[in-house]
Coordinates of C-alpha atoms and ligand atoms in Angstrom, one line a residue:
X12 CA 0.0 0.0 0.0
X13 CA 1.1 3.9 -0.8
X14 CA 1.7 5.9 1.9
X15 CA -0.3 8.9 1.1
X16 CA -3.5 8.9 3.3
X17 CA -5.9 9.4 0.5
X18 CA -9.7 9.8 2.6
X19 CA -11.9 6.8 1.7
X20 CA -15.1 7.8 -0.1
X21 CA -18.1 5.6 0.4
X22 CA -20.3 7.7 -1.9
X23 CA -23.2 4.6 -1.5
X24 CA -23.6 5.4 1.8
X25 CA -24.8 8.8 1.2
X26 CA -27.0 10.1 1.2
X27 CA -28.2 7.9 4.5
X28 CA -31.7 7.1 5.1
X29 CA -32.6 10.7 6.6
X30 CA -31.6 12.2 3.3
X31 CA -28.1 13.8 4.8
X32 CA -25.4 14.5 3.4
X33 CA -23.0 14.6 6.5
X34 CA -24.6 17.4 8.2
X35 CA -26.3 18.9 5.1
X36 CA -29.4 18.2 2.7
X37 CA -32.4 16.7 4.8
X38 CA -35.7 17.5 4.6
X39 CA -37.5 20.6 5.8
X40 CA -40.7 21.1 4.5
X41 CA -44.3 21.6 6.0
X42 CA -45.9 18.6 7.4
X43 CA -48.4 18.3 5.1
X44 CA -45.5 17.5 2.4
X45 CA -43.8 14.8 4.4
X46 CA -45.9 11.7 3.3
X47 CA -45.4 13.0 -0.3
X48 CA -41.7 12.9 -0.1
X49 CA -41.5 9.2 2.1
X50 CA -43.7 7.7 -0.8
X51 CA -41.6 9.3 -3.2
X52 CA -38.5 8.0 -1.8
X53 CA -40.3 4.9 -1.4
X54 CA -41.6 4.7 -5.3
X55 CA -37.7 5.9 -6.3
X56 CA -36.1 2.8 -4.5
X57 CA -38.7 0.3 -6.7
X58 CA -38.3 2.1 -9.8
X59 CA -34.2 1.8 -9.3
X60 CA -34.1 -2.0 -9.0
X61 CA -36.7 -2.2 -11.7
X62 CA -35.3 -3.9 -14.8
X63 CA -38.1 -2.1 -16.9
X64 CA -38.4 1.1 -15.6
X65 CA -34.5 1.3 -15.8
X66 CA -34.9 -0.2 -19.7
X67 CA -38.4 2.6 -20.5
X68 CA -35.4 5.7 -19.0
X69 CA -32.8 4.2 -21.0
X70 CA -35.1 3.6 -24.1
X71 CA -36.4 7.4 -23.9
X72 CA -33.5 8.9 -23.2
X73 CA -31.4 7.2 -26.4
X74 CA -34.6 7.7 -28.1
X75 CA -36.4 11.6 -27.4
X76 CA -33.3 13.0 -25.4
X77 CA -30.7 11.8 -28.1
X78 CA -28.1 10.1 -26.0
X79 CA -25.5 9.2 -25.8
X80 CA -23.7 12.6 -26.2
X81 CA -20.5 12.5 -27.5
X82 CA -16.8 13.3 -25.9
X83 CA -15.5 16.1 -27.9
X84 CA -11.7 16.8 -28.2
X85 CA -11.5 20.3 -28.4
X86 CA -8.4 20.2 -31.0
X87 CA -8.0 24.1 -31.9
X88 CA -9.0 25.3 -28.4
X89 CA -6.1 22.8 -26.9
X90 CA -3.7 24.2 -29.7
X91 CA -4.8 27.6 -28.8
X92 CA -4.5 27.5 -24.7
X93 CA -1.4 25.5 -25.7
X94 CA -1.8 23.5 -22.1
X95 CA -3.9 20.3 -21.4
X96 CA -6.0 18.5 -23.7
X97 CA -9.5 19.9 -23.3
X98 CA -12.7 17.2 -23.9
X99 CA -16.2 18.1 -23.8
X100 CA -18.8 16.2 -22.7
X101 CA -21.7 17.4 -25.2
X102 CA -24.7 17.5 -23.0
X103 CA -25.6 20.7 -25.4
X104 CA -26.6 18.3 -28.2
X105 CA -29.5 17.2 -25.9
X106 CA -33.3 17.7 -27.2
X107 CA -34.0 20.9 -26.1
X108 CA -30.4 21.8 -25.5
X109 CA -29.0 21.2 -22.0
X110 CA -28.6 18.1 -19.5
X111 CA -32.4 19.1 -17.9
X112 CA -33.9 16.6 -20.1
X113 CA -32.2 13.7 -18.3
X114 CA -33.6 14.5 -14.9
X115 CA -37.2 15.5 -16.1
X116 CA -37.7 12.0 -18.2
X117 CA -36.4 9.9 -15.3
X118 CA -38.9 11.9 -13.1
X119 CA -41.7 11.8 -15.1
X120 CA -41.6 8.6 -15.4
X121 CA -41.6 8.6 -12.0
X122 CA -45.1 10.3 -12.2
X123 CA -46.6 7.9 -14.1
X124 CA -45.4 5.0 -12.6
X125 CA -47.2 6.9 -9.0
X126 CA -50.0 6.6 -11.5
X127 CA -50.1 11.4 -11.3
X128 CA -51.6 12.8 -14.4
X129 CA -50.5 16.6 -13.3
X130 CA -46.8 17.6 -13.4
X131 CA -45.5 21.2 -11.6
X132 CA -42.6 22.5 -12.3
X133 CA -40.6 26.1 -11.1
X134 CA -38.3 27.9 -13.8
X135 CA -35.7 30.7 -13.6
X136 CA -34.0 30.8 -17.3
X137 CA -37.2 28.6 -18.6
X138 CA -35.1 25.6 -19.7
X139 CA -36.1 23.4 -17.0
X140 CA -39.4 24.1 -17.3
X141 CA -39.2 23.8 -21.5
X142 CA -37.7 20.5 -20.7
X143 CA -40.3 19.4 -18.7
X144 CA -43.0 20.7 -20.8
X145 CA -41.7 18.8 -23.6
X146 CA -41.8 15.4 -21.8
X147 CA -44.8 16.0 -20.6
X148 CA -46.5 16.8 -24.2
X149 CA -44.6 13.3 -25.3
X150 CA -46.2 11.6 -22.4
X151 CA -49.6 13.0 -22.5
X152 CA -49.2 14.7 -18.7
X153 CA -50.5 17.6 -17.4
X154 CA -48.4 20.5 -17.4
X155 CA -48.1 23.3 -15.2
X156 CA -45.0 25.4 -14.9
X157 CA -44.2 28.5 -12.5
X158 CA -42.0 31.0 -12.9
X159 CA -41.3 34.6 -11.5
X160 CA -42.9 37.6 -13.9
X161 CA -39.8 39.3 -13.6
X162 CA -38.0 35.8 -15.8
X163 CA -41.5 35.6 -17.9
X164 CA -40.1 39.2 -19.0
X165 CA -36.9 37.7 -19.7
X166 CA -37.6 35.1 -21.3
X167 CA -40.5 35.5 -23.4
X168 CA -38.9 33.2 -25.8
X169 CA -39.0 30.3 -23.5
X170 CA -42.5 31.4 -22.1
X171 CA -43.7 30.5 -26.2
X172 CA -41.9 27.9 -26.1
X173 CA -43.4 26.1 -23.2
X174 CA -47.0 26.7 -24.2
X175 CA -46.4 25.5 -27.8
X176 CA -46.3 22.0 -26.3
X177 CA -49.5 22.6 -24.2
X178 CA -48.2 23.8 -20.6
X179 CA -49.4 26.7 -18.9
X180 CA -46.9 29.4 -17.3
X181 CA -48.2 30.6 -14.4
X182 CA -46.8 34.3 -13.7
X183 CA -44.9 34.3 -9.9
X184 CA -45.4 38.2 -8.3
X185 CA -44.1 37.7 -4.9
X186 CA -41.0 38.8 -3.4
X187 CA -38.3 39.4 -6.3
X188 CA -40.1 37.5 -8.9
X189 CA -37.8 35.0 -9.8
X190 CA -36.6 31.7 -9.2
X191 CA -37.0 31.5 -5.5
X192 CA -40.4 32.8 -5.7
X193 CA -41.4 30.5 -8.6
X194 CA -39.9 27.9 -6.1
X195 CA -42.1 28.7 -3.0
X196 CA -45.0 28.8 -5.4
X197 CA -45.0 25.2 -6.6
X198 CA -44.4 23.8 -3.5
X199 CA -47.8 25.7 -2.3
X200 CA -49.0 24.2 -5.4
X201 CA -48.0 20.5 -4.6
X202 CA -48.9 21.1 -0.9
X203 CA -52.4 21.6 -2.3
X204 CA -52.5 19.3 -4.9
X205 CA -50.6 16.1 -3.7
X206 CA -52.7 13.6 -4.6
X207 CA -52.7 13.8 -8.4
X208 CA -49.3 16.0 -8.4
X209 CA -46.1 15.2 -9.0
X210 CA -43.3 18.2 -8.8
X211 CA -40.8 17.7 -10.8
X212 CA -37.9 20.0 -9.3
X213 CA -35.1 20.7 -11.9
X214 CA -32.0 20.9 -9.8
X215 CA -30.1 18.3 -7.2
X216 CA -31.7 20.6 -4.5
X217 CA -34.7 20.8 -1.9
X218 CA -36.1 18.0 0.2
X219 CA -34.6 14.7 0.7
X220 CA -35.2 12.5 -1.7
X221 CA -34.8 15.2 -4.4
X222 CA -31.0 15.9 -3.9
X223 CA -30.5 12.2 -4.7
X224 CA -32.9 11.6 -7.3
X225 CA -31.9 14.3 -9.5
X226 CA -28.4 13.1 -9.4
X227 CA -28.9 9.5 -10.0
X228 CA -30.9 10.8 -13.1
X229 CA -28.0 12.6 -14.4
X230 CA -25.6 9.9 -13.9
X231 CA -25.7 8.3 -17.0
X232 CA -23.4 11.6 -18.1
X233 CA -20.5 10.6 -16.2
X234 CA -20.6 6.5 -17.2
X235 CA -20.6 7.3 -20.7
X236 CA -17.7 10.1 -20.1
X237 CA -15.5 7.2 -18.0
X238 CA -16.2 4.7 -21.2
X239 CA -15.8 7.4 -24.1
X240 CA -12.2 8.9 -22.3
X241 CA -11.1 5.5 -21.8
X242 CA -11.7 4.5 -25.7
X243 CA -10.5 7.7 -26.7
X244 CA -7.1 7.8 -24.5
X245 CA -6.9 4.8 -22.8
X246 CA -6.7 6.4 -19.4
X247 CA -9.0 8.7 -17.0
X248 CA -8.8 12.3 -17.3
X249 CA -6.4 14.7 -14.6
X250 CA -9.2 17.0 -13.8
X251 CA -13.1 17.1 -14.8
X252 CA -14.7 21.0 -14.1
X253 CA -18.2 21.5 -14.5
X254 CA -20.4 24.5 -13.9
X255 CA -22.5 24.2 -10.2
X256 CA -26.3 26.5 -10.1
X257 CA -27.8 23.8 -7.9
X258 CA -24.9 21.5 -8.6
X259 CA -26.7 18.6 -10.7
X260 CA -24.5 18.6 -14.3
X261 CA -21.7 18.4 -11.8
X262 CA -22.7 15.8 -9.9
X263 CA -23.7 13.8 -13.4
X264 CA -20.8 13.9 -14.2
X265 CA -18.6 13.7 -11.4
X266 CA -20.2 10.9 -9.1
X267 CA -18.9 7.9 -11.3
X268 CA -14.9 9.6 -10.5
X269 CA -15.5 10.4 -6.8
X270 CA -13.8 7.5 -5.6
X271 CA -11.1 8.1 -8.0
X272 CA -8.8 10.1 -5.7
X273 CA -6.4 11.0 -8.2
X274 CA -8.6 13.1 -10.7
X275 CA -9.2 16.4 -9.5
X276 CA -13.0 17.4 -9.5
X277 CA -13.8 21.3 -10.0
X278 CA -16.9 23.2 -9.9
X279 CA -17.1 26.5 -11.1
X280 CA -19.7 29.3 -9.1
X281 CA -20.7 32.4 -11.0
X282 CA -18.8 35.1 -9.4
X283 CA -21.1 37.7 -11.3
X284 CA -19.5 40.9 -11.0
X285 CA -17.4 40.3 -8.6
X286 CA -17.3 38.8 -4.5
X287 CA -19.2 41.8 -2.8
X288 CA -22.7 41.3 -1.0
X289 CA -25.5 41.0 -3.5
X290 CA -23.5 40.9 -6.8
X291 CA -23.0 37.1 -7.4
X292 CA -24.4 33.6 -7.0
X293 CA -21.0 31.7 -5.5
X294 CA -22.6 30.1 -2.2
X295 CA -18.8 28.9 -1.5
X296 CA -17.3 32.6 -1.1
X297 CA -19.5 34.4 1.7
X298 CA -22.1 31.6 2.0
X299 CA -23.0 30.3 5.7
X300 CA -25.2 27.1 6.4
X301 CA -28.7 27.5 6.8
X302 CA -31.7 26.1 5.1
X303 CA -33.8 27.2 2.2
X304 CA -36.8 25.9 0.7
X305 CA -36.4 21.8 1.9
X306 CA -32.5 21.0 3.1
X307 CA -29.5 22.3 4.6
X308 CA -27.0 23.7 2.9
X309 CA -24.7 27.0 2.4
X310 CA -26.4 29.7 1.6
X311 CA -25.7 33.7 0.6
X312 CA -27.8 35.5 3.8
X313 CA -27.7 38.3 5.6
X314 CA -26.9 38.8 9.1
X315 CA -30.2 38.1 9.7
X316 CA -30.7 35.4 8.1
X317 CA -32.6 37.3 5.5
X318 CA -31.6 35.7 2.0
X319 CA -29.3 38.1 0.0
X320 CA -29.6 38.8 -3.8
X321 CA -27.7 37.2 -6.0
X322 CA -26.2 38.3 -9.6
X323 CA -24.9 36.1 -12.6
X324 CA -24.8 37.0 -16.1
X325 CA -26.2 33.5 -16.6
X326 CA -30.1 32.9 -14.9
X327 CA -29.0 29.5 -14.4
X328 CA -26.9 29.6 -11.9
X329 CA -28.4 32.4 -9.9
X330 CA -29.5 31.0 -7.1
X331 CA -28.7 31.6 -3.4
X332 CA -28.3 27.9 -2.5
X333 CA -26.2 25.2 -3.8
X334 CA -27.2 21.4 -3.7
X335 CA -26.9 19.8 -0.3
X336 CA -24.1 17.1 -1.5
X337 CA -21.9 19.9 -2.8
X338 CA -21.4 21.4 0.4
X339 CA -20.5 18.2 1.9
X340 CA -17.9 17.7 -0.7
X341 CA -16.6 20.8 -0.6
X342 CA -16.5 20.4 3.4
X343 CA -14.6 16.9 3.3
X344 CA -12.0 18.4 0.5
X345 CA -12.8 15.5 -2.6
X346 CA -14.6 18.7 -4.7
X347 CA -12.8 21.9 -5.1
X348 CA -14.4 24.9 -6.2
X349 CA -13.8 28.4 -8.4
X350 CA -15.8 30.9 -9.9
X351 CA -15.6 32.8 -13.1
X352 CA -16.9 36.5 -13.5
X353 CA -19.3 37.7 -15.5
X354 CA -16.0 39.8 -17.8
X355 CA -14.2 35.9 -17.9
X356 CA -17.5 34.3 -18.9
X357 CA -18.1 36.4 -21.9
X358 CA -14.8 36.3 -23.0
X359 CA -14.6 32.6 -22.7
X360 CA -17.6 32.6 -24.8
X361 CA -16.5 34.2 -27.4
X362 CA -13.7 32.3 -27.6
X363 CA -15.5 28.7 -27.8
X364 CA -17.8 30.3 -30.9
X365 CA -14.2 32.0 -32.5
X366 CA -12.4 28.6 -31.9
X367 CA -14.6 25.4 -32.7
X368 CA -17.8 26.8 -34.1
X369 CA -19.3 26.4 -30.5
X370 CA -22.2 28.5 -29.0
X371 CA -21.9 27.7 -24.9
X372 CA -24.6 27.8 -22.9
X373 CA -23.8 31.3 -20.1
X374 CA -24.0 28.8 -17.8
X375 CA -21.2 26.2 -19.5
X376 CA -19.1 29.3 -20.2
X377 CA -18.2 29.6 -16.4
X378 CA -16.4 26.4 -16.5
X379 CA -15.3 27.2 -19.4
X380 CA -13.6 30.3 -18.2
X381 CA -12.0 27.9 -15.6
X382 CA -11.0 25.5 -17.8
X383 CA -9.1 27.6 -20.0
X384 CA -7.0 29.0 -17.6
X385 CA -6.5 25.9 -15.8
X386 CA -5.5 24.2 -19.1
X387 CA -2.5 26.9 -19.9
X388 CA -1.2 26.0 -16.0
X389 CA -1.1 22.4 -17.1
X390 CA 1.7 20.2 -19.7
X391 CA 0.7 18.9 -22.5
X392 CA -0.1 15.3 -21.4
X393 CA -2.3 16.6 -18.9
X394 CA -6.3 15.9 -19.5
X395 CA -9.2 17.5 -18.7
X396 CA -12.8 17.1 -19.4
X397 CA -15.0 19.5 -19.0
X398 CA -19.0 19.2 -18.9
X399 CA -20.7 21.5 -22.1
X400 CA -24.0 21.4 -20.3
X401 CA -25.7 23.0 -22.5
X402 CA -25.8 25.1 -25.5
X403 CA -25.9 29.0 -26.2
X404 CA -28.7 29.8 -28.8
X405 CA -31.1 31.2 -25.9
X406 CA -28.3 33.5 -24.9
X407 CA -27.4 35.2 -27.9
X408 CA -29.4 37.7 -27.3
X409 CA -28.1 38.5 -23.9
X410 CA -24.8 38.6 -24.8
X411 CA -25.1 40.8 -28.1
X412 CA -26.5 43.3 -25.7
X413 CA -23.3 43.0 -23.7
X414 CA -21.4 43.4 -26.7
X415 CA -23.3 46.6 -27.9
X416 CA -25.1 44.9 -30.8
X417 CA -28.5 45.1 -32.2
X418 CA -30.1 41.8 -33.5
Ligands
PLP527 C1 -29.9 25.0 -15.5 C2 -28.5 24.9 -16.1 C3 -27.4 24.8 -15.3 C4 -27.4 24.9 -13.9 O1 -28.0 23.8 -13.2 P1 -27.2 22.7 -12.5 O2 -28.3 22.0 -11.7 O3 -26.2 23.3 -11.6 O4 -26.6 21.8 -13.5 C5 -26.1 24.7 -16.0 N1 -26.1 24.7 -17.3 C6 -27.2 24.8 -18.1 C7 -27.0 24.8 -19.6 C8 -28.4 24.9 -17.5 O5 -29.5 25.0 -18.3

């Protein structure tokens, strides 16, 4: 045996049977929710060992989602960064363009296996909520989706988008009208509603079993990353970066390598303008532990307790909360995390269109932004792959605005 004192990870164990992640995640919600969540839990541990729901998830998601997505050596971006060979994992060639889909097919599957004809789902950018719209039309499922008026305003494109395949937006108008709102209104929604109701929540956040389930539905990104690398290079990647909003492209693609202590695992925050109170989304510089809307976790607050605003370029990843199993793993050391700026993101996508004729999601650009610079610090046989979780077309807008174009 080595002598280096490598700290065991026995990622099955977690998270344990109350829904913790060490001393985070859990389940916080009103009473009336707490049967809903056991039988969900409950349903989720059938539907796991069960050869044909595992074969209908597989079957729809090589079949409506398009997987697999492929492993992408980004030649002329590696020439250019003159560092470490850059992959992509190309979760932006997904129906309807990012990783979401993965997560809302497993889970509405879920629904009709529960035998629930009515879906809810909250939104910030819109694409969880056109991803779950879309599986919903495909499955004949009831579709409501909430989201703050201030995002409908935003994202009027997405809005369209969502009631072309049937759903109905409901407009959010409480506090600032945006993701945590549309958040708080669904799970009024499914308090109300339980019976016939499943909520599909679109991040690896909120009550116990959510955290997990999410995860385990996005899973499938890191096994075929660990097969494609292997084919490709014979040997696991150095480091694997992915962008962290709730944290659950990350932990897609990161769970299958956690135990593999010598590949470095980075998430990347948005650091939005810059660290100062109210002008990013990086829970991990200035966040303290508290609980929002179903676990514990860090969170950007106040003194007070009061929840702080948040800023990112990308609507993605602006959220005051990161996913429960992040913190732990940021806590124990096996995740490290960065954050890229608003300024860095832009550039970096910019480059990524200039270089290999790809448009980035906002959100993807942050790791991006990290990966770049990480690449030039490292040789030449170095690897990394980094998760492309999505791609850019709804952002063009946004950033030709930033770059003082009219289209
Ligand atoms: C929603 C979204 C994210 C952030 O969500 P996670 O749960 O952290 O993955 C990242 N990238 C894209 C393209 C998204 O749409």
């Amino acid at each position: 045996m080595s002598g280096t004192s490598v700290k065991q990870i026995d990622k099955e164990a977690l998270p344990n049977r109350q829904g913790r992640f060490g001393e985070f995640g859990g389940c916080y919600v009103p009473e009336t929710l707490m049967t809903a969540l056991k039988d969900l839990g409950e349903e989720y541990e059938q539907a796991k060992s069960d050869p044909e729901f595992q074969s209908e998830l597989a079957f729809q998601l090589k079949e409506f989602a398009g997987r697999p997505t492929g492993l992408y050596f980004a030649e002329r971006l590696t020439e250019e960064i003159g560092g470490a060979k850059i992959y992509f994992k190309r979760e932006d060639l997904l129906h309807t363009g990012a990783h979401k889909i993965n997560n809302a097919i497993g889970q509405a599957l879920l629904a009709k296996r529960m035998g629930k004809r009515r879906i809810i789902a909250e939104t910030g950018a819109g694409q969880h909520g056109v991803a779950t719209a879309t599986v919903c039309a495909k499955m004949g499922l009831e579709c409501v989706v909430y989201m703050g008026a201030v995002d409908m305003e935003r994202q009027r494109l997405n809005v369209f988008r969502m009631q072309l395949c049937g759903a109905e937006v409901r407009g959010v108008d409480s506090g600032q009208k945006t993701l945590k709102d549309a958040v708080n209104e669904a799970m009024r929604d499914w308090v109300t509603n339980v019976r016939d109701t499943h909520y599909i929540l679109g991040s690896a956040l909120g009550a116990h079993p959510y955290p997990m389930m999410v995860r385990d539905f996005h899973r499938v990104i890191g096994k075929e990353a660990r097969e494609q690398i292997l084919e490709k290079e014979g040997r696991l990647p150095d480091e694997m970066i992915a962008c962290v909003g709730g944290g659950s492209n990350a932990i897609g693609l990161f769970y299958e390598f956690l135990d593999e202590p010598d590949i470095r695992l980075v998430g990347v925050e948005a650091g939005g303008y810059g660290i100062k109170q109210g002008e990013h989304a990086a829970r991990f510089e200035g966040g303290r532990l508290g609980v929002l809307q179903g676990c514990k976790t860090y969170i950007l607050q106040n003194e007070d307790g009061q929840i702080e605003l948040t800023h990112s370029i990308s609507a993605g990843l602006d959220y005051a909360a990161i996913g429960p199993e992040h913190a732990y793993y940021r806590d124990t050391g096996r995740i490290d995390y960065a954050y890229a700026t608003d300024d860095e993101v832009l550039e970096a996508f910019q480059l990524l269109c200039r270089v290999e004729g790809i448009i980035p999601a906002l959100e993807s650009a942050h790791a991006l932004a990290y990966t770049v610079k990480r690449a030039s610090e490292l040789s030449k046989d170095k690897i990394i792959v980094m998760n492309l979780s999505g791609r850019g077309d709804k952002d063009v807008n946004q950033v030709a605005r930033f770059l003082g174009e009219e289209v």
